[in-house]
PDB file of C-alpha atoms and ligand atoms in Angstrom:
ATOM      1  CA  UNK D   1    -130.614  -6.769 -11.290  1.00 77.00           C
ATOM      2  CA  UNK D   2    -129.381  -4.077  -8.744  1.00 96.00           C
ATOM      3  CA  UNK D   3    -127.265  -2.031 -10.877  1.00 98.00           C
ATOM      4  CA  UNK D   4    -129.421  -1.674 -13.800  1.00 98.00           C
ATOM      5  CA  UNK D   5    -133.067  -1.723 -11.303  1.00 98.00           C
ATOM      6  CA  UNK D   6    -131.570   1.334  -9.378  1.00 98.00           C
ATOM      7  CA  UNK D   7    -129.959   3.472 -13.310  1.00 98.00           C
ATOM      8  CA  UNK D   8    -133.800   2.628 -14.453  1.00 98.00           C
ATOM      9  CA  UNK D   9    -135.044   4.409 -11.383  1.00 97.00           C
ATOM     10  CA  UNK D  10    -133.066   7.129 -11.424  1.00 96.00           C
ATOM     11  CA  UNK D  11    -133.489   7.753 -15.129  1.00 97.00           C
ATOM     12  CA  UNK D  12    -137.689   7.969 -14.069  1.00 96.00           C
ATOM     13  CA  UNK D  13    -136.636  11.182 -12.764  1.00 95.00           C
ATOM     14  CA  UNK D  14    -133.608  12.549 -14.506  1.00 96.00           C
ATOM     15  CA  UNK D  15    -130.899  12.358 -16.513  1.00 98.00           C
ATOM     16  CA  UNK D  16    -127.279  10.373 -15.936  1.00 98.00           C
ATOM     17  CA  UNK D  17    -123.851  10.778 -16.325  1.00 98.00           C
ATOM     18  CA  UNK D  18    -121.078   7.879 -16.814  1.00 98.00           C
ATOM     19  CA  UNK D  19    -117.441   8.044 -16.535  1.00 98.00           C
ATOM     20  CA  UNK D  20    -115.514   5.699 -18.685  1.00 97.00           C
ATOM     21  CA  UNK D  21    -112.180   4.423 -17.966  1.00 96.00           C
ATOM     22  CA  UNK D  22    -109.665   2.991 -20.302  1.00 94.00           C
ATOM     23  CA  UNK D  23    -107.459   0.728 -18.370  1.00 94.00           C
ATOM     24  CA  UNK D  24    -105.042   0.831 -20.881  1.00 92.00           C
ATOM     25  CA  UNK D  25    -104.430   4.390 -20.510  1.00 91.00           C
ATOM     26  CA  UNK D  26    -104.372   4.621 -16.464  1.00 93.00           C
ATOM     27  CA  UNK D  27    -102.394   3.145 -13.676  1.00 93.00           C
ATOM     28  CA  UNK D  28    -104.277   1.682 -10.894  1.00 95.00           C
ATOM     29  CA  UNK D  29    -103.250   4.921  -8.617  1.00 96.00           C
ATOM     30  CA  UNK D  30    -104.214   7.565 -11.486  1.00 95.00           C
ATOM     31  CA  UNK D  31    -107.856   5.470 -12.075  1.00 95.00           C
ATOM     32  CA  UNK D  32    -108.053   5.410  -8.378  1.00 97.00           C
ATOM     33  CA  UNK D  33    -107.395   9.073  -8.191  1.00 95.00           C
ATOM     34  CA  UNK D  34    -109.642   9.988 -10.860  1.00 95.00           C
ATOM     35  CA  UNK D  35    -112.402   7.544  -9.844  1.00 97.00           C
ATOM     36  CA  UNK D  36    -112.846   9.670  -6.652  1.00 96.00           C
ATOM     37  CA  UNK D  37    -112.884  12.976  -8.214  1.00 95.00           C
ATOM     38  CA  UNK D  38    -116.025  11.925 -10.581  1.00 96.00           C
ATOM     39  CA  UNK D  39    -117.648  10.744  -7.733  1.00 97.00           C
ATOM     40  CA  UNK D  40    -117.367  13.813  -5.720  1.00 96.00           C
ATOM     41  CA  UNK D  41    -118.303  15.837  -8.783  1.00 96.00           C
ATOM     42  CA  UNK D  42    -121.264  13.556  -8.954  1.00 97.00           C
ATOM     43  CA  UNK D  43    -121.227  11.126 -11.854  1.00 98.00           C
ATOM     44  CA  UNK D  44    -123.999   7.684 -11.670  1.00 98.00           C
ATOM     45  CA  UNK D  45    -121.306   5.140 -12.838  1.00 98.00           C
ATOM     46  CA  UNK D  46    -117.820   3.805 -13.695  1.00 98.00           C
ATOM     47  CA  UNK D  47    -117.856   2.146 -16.913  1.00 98.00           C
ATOM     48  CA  UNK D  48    -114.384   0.266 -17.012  1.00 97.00           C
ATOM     49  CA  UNK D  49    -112.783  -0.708 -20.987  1.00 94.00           C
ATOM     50  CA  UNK D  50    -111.235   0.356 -23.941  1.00 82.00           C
ATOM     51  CA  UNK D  51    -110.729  -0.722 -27.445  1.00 72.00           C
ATOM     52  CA  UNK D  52    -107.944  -2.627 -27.612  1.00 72.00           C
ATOM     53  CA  UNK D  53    -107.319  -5.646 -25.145  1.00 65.00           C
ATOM     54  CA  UNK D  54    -106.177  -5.304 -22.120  1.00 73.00           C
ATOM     55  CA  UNK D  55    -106.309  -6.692 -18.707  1.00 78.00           C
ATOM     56  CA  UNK D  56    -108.991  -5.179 -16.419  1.00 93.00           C
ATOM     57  CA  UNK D  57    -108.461  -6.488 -13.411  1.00 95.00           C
ATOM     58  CA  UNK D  58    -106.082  -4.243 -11.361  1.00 94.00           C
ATOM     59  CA  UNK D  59    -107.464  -0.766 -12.345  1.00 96.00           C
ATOM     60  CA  UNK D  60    -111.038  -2.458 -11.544  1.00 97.00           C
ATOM     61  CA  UNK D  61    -109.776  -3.307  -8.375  1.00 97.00           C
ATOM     62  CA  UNK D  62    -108.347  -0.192  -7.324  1.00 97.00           C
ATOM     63  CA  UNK D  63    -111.454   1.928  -8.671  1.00 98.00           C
ATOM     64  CA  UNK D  64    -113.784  -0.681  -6.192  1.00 98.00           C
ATOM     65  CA  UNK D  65    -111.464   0.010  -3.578  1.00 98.00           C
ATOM     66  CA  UNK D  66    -112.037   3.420  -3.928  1.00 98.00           C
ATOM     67  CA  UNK D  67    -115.695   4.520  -4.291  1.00 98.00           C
ATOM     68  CA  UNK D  68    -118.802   3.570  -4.086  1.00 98.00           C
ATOM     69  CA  UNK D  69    -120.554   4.491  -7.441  1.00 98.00           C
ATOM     70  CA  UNK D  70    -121.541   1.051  -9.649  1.00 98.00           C
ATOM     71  CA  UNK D  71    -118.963   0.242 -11.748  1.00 98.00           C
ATOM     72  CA  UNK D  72    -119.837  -1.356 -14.987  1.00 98.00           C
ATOM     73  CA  UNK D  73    -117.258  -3.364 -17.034  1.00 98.00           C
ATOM     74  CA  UNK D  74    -117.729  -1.918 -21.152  1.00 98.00           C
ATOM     75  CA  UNK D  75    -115.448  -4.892 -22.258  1.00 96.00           C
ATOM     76  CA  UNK D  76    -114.010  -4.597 -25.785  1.00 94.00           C
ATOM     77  CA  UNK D  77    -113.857  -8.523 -25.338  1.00 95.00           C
ATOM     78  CA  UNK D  78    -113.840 -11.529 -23.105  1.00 95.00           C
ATOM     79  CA  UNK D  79    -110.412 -10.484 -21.360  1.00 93.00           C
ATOM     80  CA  UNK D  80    -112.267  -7.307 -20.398  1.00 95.00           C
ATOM     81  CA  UNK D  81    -114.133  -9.345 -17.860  1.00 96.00           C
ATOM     82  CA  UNK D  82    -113.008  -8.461 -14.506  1.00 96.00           C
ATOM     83  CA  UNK D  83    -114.290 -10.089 -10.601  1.00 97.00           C
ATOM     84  CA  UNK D  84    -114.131  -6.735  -9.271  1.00 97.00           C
ATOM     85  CA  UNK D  85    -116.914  -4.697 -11.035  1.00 98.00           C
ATOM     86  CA  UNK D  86    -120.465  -5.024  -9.640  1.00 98.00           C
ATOM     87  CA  UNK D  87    -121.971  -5.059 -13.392  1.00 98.00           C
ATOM     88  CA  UNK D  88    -121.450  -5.700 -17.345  1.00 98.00           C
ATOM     89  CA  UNK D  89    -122.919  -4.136 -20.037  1.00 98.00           C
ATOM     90  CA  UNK D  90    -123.390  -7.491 -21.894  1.00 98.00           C
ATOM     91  CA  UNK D  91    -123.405  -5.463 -25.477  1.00 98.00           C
ATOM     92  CA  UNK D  92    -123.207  -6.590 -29.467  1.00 98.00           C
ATOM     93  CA  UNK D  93    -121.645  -4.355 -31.568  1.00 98.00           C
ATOM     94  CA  UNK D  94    -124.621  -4.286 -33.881  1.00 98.00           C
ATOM     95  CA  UNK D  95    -122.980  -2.645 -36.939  1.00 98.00           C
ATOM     96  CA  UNK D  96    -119.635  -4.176 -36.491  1.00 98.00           C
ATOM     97  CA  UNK D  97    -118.698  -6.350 -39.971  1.00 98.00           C
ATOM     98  CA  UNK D  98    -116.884  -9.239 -37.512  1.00 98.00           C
ATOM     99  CA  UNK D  99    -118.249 -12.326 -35.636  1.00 98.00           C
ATOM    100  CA  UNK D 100    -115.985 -11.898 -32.294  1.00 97.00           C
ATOM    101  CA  UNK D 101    -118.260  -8.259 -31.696  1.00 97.00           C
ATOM    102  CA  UNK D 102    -121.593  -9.832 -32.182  1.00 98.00           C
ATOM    103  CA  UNK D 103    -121.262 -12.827 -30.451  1.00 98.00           C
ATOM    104  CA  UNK D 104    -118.353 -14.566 -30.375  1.00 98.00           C
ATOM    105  CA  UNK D 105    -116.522 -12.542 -27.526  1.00 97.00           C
ATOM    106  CA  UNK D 106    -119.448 -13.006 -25.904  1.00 98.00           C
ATOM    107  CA  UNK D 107    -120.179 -16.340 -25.693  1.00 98.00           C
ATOM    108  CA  UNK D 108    -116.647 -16.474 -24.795  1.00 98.00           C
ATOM    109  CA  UNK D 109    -116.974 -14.347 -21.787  1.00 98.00           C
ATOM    110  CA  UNK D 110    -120.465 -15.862 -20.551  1.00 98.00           C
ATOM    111  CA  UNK D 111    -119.076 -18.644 -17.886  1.00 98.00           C
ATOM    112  CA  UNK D 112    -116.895 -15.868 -16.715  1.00 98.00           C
ATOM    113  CA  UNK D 113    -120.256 -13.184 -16.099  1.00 98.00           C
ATOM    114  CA  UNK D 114    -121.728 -16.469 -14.174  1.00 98.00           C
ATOM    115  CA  UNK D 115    -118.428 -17.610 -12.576  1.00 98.00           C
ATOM    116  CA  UNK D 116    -117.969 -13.780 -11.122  1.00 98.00           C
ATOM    117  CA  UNK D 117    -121.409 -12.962 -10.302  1.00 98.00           C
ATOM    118  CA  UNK D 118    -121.238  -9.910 -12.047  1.00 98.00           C
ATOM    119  CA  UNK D 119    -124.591  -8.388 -13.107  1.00 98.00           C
ATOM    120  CA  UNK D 120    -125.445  -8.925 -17.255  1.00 98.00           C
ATOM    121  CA  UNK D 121    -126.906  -5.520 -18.172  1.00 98.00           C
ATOM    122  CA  UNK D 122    -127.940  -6.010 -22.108  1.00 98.00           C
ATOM    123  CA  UNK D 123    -126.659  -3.427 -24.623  1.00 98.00           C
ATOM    124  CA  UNK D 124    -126.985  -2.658 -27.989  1.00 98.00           C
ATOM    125  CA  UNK D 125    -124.030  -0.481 -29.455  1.00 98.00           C
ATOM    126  CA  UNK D 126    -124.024   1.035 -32.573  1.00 98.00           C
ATOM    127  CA  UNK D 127    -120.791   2.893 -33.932  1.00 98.00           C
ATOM    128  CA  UNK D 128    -121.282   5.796 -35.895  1.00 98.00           C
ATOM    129  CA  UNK D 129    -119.032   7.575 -37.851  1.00 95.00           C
ATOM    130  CA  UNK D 130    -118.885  11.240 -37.737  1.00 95.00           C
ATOM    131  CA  UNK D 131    -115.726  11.848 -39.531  1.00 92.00           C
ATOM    132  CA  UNK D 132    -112.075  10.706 -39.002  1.00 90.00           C
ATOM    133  CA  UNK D 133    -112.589   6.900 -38.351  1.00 91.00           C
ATOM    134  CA  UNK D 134    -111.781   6.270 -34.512  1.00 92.00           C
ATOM    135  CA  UNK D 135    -110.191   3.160 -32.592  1.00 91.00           C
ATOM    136  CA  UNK D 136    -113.452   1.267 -32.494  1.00 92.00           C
ATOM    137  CA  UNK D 137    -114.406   1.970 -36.008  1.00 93.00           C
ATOM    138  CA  UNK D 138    -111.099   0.446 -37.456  1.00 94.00           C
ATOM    139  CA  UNK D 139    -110.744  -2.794 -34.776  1.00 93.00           C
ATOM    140  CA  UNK D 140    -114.393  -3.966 -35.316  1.00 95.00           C
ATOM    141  CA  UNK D 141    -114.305  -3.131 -39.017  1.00 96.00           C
ATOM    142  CA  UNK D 142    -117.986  -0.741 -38.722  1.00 96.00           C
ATOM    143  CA  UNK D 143    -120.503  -1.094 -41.453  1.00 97.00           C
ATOM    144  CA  UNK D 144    -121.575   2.728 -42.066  1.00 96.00           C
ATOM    145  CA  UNK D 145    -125.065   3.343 -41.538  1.00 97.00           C
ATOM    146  CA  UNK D 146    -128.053   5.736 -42.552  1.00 98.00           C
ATOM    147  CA  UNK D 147    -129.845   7.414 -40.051  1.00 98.00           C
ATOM    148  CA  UNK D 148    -133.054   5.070 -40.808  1.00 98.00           C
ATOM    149  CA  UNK D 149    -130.451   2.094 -40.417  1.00 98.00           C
ATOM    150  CA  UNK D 150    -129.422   3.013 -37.053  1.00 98.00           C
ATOM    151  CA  UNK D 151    -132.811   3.633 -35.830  1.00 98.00           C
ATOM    152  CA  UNK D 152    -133.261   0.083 -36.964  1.00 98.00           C
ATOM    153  CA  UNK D 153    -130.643  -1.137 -35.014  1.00 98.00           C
ATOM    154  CA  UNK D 154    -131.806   0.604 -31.717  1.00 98.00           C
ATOM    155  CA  UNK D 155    -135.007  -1.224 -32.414  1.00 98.00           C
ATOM    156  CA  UNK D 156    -133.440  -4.436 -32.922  1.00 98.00           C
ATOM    157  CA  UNK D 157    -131.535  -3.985 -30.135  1.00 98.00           C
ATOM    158  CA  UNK D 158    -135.167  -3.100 -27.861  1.00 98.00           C
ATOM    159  CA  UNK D 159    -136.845  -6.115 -29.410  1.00 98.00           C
ATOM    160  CA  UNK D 160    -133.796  -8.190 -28.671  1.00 98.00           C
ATOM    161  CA  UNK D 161    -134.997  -7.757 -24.977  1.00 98.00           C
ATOM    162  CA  UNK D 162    -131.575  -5.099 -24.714  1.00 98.00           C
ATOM    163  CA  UNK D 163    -132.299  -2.282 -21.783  1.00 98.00           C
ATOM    164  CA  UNK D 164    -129.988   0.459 -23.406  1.00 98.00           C
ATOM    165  CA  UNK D 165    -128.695   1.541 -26.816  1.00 98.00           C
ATOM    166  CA  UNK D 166    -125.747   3.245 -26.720  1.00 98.00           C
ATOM    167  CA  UNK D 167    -124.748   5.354 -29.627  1.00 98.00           C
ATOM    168  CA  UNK D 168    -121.301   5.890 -30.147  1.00 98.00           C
ATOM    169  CA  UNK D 169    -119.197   8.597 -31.796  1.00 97.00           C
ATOM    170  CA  UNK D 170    -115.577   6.540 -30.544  1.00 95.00           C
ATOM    171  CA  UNK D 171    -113.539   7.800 -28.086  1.00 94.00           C
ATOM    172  CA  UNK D 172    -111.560  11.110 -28.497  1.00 93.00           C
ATOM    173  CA  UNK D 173    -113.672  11.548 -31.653  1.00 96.00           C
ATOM    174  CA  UNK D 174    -113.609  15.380 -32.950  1.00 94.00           C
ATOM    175  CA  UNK D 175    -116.983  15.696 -33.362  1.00 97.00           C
ATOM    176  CA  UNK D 176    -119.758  13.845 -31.264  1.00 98.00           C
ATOM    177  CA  UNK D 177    -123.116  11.877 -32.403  1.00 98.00           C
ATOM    178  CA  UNK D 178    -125.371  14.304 -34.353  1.00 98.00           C
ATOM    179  CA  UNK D 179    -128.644  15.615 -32.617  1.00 98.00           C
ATOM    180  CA  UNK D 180    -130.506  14.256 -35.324  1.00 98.00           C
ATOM    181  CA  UNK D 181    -129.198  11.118 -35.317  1.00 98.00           C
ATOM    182  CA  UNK D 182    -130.175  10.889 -31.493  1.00 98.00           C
ATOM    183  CA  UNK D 183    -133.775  12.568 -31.485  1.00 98.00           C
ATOM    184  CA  UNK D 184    -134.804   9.833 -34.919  1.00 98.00           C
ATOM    185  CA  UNK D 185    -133.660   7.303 -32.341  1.00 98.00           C
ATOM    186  CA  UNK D 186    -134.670   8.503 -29.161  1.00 98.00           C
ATOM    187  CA  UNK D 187    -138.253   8.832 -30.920  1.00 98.00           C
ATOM    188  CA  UNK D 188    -138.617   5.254 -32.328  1.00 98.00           C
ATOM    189  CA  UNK D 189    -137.717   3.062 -29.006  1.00 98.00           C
ATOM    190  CA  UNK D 190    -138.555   2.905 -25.602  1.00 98.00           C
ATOM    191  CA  UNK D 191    -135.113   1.627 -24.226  1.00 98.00           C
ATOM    192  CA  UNK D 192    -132.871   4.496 -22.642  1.00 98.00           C
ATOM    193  CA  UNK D 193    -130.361   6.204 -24.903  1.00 98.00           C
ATOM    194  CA  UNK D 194    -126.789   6.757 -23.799  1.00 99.00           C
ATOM    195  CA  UNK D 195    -124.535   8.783 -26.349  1.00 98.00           C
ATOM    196  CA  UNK D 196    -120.677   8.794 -25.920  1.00 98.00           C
ATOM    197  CA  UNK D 197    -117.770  10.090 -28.023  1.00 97.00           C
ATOM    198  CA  UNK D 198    -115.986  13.308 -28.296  1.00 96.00           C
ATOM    199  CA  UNK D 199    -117.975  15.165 -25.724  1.00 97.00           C
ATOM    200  CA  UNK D 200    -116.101  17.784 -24.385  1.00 94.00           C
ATOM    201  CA  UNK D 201    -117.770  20.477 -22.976  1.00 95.00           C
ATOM    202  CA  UNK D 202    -121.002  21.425 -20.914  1.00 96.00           C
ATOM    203  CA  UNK D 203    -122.598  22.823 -24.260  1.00 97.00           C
ATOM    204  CA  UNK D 204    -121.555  19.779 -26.230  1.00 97.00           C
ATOM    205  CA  UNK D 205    -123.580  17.589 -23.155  1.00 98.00           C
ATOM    206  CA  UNK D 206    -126.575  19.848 -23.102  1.00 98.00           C
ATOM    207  CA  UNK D 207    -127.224  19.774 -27.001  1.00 97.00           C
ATOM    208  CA  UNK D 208    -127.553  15.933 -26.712  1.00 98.00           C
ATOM    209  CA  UNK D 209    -129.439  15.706 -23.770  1.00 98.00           C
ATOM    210  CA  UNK D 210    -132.011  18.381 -25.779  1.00 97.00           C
ATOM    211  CA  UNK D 211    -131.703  15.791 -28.608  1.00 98.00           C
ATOM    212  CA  UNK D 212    -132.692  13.273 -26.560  1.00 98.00           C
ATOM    213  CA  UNK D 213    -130.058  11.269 -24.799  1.00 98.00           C
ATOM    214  CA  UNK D 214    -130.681   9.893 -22.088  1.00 98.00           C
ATOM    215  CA  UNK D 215    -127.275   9.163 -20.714  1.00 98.00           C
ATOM    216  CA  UNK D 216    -123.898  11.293 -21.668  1.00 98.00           C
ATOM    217  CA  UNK D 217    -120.545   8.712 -20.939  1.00 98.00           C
ATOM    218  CA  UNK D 218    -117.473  10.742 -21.041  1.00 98.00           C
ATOM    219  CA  UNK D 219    -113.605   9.910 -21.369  1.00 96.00           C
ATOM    220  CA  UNK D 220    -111.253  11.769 -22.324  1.00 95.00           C
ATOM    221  CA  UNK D 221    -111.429  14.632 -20.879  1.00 94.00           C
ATOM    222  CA  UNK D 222    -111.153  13.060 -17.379  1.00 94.00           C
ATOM    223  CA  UNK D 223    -108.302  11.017 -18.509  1.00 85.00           C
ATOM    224  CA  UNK D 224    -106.711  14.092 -19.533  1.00 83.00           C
ATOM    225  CA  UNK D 225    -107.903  15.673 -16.216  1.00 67.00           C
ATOM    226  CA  UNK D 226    -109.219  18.462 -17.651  1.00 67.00           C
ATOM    227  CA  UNK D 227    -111.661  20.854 -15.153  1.00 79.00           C
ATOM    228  CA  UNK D 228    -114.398  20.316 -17.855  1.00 90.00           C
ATOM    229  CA  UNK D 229    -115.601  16.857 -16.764  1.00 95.00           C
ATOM    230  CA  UNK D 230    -116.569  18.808 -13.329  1.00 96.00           C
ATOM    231  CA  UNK D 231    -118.429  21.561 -15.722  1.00 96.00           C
ATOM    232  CA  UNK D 232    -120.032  18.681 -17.553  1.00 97.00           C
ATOM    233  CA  UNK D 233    -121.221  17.266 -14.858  1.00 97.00           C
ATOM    234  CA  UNK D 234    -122.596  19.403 -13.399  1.00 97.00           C
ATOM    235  CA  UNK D 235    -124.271  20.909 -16.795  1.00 97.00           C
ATOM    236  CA  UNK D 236    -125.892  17.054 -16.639  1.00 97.00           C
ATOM    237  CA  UNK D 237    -127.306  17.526 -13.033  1.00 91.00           C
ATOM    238  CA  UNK D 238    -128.547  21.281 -13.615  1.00 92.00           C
ATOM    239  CA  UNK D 239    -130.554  19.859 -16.513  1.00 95.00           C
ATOM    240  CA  UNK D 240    -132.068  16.947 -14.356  1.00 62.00           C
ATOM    241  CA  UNK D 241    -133.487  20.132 -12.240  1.00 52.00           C
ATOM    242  CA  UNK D 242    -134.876  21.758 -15.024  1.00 57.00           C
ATOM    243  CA  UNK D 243    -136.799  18.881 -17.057  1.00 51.00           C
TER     244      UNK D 243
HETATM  245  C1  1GP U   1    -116.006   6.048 -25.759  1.00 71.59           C
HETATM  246  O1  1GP U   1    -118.003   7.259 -25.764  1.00 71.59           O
HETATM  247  C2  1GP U   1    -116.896   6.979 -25.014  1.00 71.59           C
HETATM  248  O2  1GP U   1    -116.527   4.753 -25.705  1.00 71.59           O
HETATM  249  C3  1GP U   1    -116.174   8.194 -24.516  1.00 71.59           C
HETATM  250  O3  1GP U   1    -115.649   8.957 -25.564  1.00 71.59           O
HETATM  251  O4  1GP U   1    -113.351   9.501 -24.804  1.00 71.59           O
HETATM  252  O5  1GP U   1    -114.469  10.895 -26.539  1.00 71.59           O
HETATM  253  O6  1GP U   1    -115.225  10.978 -24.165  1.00 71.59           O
HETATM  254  P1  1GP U   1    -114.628  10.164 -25.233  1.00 71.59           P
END
């Protein structure tokens, strides 16, 4: 359990930063490009996936070829497994309303995780609305939840032996996971949080670390190369130094 043994340690004495990568939206030479800008800037890990399927397998490639930060595969299903990341977050879509994001995708895509070696890293992902519905909310058909209901399914996900919850506002979303969703969780388990979706500034990233995340995974804005994922960043590794 290298991947996930050396993100525990780490988070022991600060906070993280993950990158996420759609493959659907980059070529292998953009992702390859843009892969080794986050890593100069500093960020812990490459999570590779997207919502819709897609094959994986050349933009993981060319993203291995090119640095040296873990790169985690955040597969939408089994065709987002790919032999050239080092881990998987093995997750269940906890709230979604259809078999295939519980389970069935992933039963599916279990001989592959043993036939590549990759590294299982168990997730619990929970989908929260937070106005217009996003990609993920409409493909996995999301149950809507109450803050009390999502806290319960961050402690399912902890008693289901998961090591992360990741609470997600979907990608591009215009506004992000509230803080108070993430403190009521971050206060009832003892798994690391990771918040993603529509986080697009340094303040936006510093709010939900305050709240409680553990973890901030951005997209967009380095798929749309803006300066800010530098900013954010960094905003992530100035508040390791202060906490
Ligand atoms: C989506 O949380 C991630 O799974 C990233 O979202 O694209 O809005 O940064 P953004």
């Amino acid at each position: 359990m290298k991947v996930k043994n050396e993100l525990l340690k780490k988070l022991r004495k600060e906070k993280l930063h993950f990158s996420l990568f759609d493959p659907e939206k980059l070529t292998p030479e953009k992702a390859s490009k843009l892969a080794k800008k986050v890593e100069s800037y500093g960020t812990d890990a490459i999570m590779i996936g997207g919502s819709t399927t897609t094959t994986v397998d050349e933009v993981t490639k060319a993203i291995k070829e090119s640095v040296d930060v873990p790169l985690i595969l955040f597969p939408n299903s089994a065709q987002g497994v790919s032999k050239y990341a080092d881990a998987i977050f093995f997750m269940s879509l906890l709230n979604s309303t259809k078999y295939a994001y519980l389970a069935g995708e992933q039963i599916k895509g279990a001989p592959l995780v043993k036939e590549y070696g990759l590294e299982p890293i168990g997730m619990g992902y929970v989908v929260i609305n937070t106005g217009a519905p996003t990609a993920v909310e409409k493909v996995a058909k999301i149950k809507r939840l109450t803050t009390k209901e999502i806290v319960n399914c961050a402690l399912a996900a902890q008693y289901f032996g998961m090591s992360f919850v990741y609470l997600e506002a979907g990608s591009g979303a215009r506004k992000s996971v509230p803080n108070e969703i993430i403190t009521s969780v971050k206060n009832s388990i003892k798994i690391p949080t990771i918040v993603g979706g529509g986080i697009n500034g340094p303040l936006t990233a510093i709010e939900k670390l305050e709240a409680g995340a553990d973890i901030i995974v951005t997209g967009t804005v380095i798929e749309r190369a803006y300066p800010k994922v530098a900013e954010i960043i960094d905003a992530v590794k100035k508040f390791k130094s202060q906490s």
